[in-house]
GROMACS .gro file of C-alpha atoms in nm:
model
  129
    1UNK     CA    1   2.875   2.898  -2.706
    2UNK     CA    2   2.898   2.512  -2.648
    3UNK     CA    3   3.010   2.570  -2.299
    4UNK     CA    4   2.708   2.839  -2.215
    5UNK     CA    5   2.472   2.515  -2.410
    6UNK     CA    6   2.652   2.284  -2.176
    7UNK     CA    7   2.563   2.473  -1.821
    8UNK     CA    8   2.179   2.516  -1.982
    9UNK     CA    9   2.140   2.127  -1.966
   10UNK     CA   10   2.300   2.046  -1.688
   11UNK     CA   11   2.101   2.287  -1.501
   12UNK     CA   12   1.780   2.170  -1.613
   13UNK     CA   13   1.886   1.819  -1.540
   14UNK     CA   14   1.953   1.953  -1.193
   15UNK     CA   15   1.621   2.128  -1.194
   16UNK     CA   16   1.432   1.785  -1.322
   17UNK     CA   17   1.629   1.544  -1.055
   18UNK     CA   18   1.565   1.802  -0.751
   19UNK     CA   19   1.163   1.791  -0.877
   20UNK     CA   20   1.148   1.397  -0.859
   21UNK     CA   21   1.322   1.404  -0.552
   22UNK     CA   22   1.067   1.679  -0.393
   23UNK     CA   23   0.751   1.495  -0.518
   24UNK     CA   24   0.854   1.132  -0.376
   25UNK     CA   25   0.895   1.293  -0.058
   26UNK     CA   26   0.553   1.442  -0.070
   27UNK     CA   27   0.227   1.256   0.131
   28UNK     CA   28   0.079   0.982  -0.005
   29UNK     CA   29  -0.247   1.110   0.128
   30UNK     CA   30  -0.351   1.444   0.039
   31UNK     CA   31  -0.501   1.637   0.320
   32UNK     CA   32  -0.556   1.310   0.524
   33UNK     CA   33  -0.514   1.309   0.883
   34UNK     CA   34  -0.613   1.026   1.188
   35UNK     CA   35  -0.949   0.832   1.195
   36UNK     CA   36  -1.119   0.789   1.482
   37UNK     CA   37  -0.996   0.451   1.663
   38UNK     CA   38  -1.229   0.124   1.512
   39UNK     CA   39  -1.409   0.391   1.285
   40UNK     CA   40  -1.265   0.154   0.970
   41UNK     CA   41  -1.271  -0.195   1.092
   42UNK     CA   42  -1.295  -0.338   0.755
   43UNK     CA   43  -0.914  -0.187   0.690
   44UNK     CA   44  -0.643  -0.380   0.636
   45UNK     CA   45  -0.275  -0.405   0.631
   46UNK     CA   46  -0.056  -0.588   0.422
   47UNK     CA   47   0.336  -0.689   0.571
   48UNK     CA   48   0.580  -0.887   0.405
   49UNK     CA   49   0.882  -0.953   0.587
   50UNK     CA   50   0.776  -0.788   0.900
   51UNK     CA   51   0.734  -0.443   0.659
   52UNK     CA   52   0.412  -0.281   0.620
   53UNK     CA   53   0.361  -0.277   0.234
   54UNK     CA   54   0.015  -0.206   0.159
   55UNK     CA   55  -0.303  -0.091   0.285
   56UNK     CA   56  -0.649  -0.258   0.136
   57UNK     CA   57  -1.026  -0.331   0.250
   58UNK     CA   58  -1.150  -0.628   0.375
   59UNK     CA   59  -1.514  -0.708   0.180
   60UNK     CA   60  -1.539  -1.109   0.269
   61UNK     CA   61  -1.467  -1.332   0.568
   62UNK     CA   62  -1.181  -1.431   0.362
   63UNK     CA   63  -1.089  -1.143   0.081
   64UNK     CA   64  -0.893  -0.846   0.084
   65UNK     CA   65  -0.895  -0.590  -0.197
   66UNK     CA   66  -0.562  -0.457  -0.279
   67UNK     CA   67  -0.329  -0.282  -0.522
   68UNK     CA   68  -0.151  -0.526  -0.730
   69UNK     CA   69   0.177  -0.354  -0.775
   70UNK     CA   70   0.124  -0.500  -0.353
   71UNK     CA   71   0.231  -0.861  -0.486
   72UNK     CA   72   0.515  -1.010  -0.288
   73UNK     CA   73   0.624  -1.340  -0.185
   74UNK     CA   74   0.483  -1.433   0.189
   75UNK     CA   75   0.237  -1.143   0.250
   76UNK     CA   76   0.071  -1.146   0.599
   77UNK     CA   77  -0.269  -0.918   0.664
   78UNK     CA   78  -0.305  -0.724   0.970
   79UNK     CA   79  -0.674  -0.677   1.069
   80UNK     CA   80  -0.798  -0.477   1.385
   81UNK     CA   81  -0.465  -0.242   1.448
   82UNK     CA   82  -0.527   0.130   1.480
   83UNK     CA   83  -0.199   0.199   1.537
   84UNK     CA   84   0.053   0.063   1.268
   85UNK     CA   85   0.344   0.158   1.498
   86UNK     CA   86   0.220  -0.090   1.847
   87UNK     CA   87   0.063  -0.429   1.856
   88UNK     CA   88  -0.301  -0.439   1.986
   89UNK     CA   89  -0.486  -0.664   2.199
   90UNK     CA   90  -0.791  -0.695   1.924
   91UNK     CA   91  -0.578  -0.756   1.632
   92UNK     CA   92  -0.564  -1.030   1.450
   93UNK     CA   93  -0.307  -1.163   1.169
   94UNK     CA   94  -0.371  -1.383   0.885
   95UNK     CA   95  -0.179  -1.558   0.625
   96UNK     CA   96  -0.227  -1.543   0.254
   97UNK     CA   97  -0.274  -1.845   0.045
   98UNK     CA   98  -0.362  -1.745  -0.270
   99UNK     CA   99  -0.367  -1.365  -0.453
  100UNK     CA  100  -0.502  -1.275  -0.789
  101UNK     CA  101  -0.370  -1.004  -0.991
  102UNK     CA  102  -0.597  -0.847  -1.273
  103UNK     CA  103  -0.523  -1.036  -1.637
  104UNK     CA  104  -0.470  -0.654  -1.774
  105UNK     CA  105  -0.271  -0.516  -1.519
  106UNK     CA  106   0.004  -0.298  -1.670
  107UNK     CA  107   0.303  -0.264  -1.388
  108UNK     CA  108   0.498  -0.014  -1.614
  109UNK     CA  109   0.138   0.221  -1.597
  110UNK     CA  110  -0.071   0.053  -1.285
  111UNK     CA  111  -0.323   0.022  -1.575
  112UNK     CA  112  -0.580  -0.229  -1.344
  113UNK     CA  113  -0.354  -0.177  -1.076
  114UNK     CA  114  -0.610  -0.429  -0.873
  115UNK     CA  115  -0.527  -0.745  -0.697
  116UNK     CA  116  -0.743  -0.994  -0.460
  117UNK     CA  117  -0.572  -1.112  -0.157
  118UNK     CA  118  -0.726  -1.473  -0.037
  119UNK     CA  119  -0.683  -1.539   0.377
  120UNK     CA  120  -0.624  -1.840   0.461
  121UNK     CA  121  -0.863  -1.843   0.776
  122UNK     CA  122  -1.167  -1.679   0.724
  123UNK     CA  123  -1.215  -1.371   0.964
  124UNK     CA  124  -1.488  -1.316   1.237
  125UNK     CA  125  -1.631  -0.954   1.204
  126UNK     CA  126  -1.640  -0.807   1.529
  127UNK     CA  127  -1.671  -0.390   1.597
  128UNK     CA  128  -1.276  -0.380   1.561
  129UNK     CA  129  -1.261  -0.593   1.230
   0.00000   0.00000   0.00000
């Protein structure tokens, strides 16, 4: 009997690892697909490292809204790119100088999982950014 109890839970530990490892390999986006090209000018994207981190939304000359679980050292924000996999001629890329996390944000549940990203040059709206 303790060897039949035995091959129960190890089988639903398999069962419970091969579920985590299906779901992270899931979409981020459900049933999202591609935007029409400068249909979202205001979109940004956040690198660190040369690594595209984040995504947020540009709503000032010089703010980005974020996620705050986003927060690394050195972040960089790509505006006016289309195409996250080829540079292009319109965009433009801007360091960060200051970010600021929510006071309440939990990173254990992304309670106020919110951040503000602060460019260090403001930006010049155009019909690609």
């Amino acid at each position: 009997m303790p060897m039949k109890m035995l091959t129960m839970k190890m089988l639903a530990l398999c069962l419970v690892l091969a579920k985590s490892a299906w779901s992270e390999e899931q979409e981020k986006v459900v049933h999202g697909g591609p935007c029409l090209k400068d249909s979202h000018p205001f979109q940004a994207a956040l690198y660190t490292s040369g690594h595209l981190l984040c995504g947020g939304v540009l709503i000032d000359p010089q703010w980005v809204l974020t996620a705050a679980h986003c927060k690394k050292p050195n972040l960089q924000v790509i505006l006016g790119k289309h195409n996250l996999r080829q540079t292009e001629t319109f965009q433009r890329q801007i360091s960060v100088d200051r970010t600021i996390v929510h006071p309440r944000y939990n990173p254990e549940t992304h309670d106020n999982d919110i951040m503000m990203v602060h460019l260090k040059n403001p930006v010049k709206f155009s019909k690609k950014i």
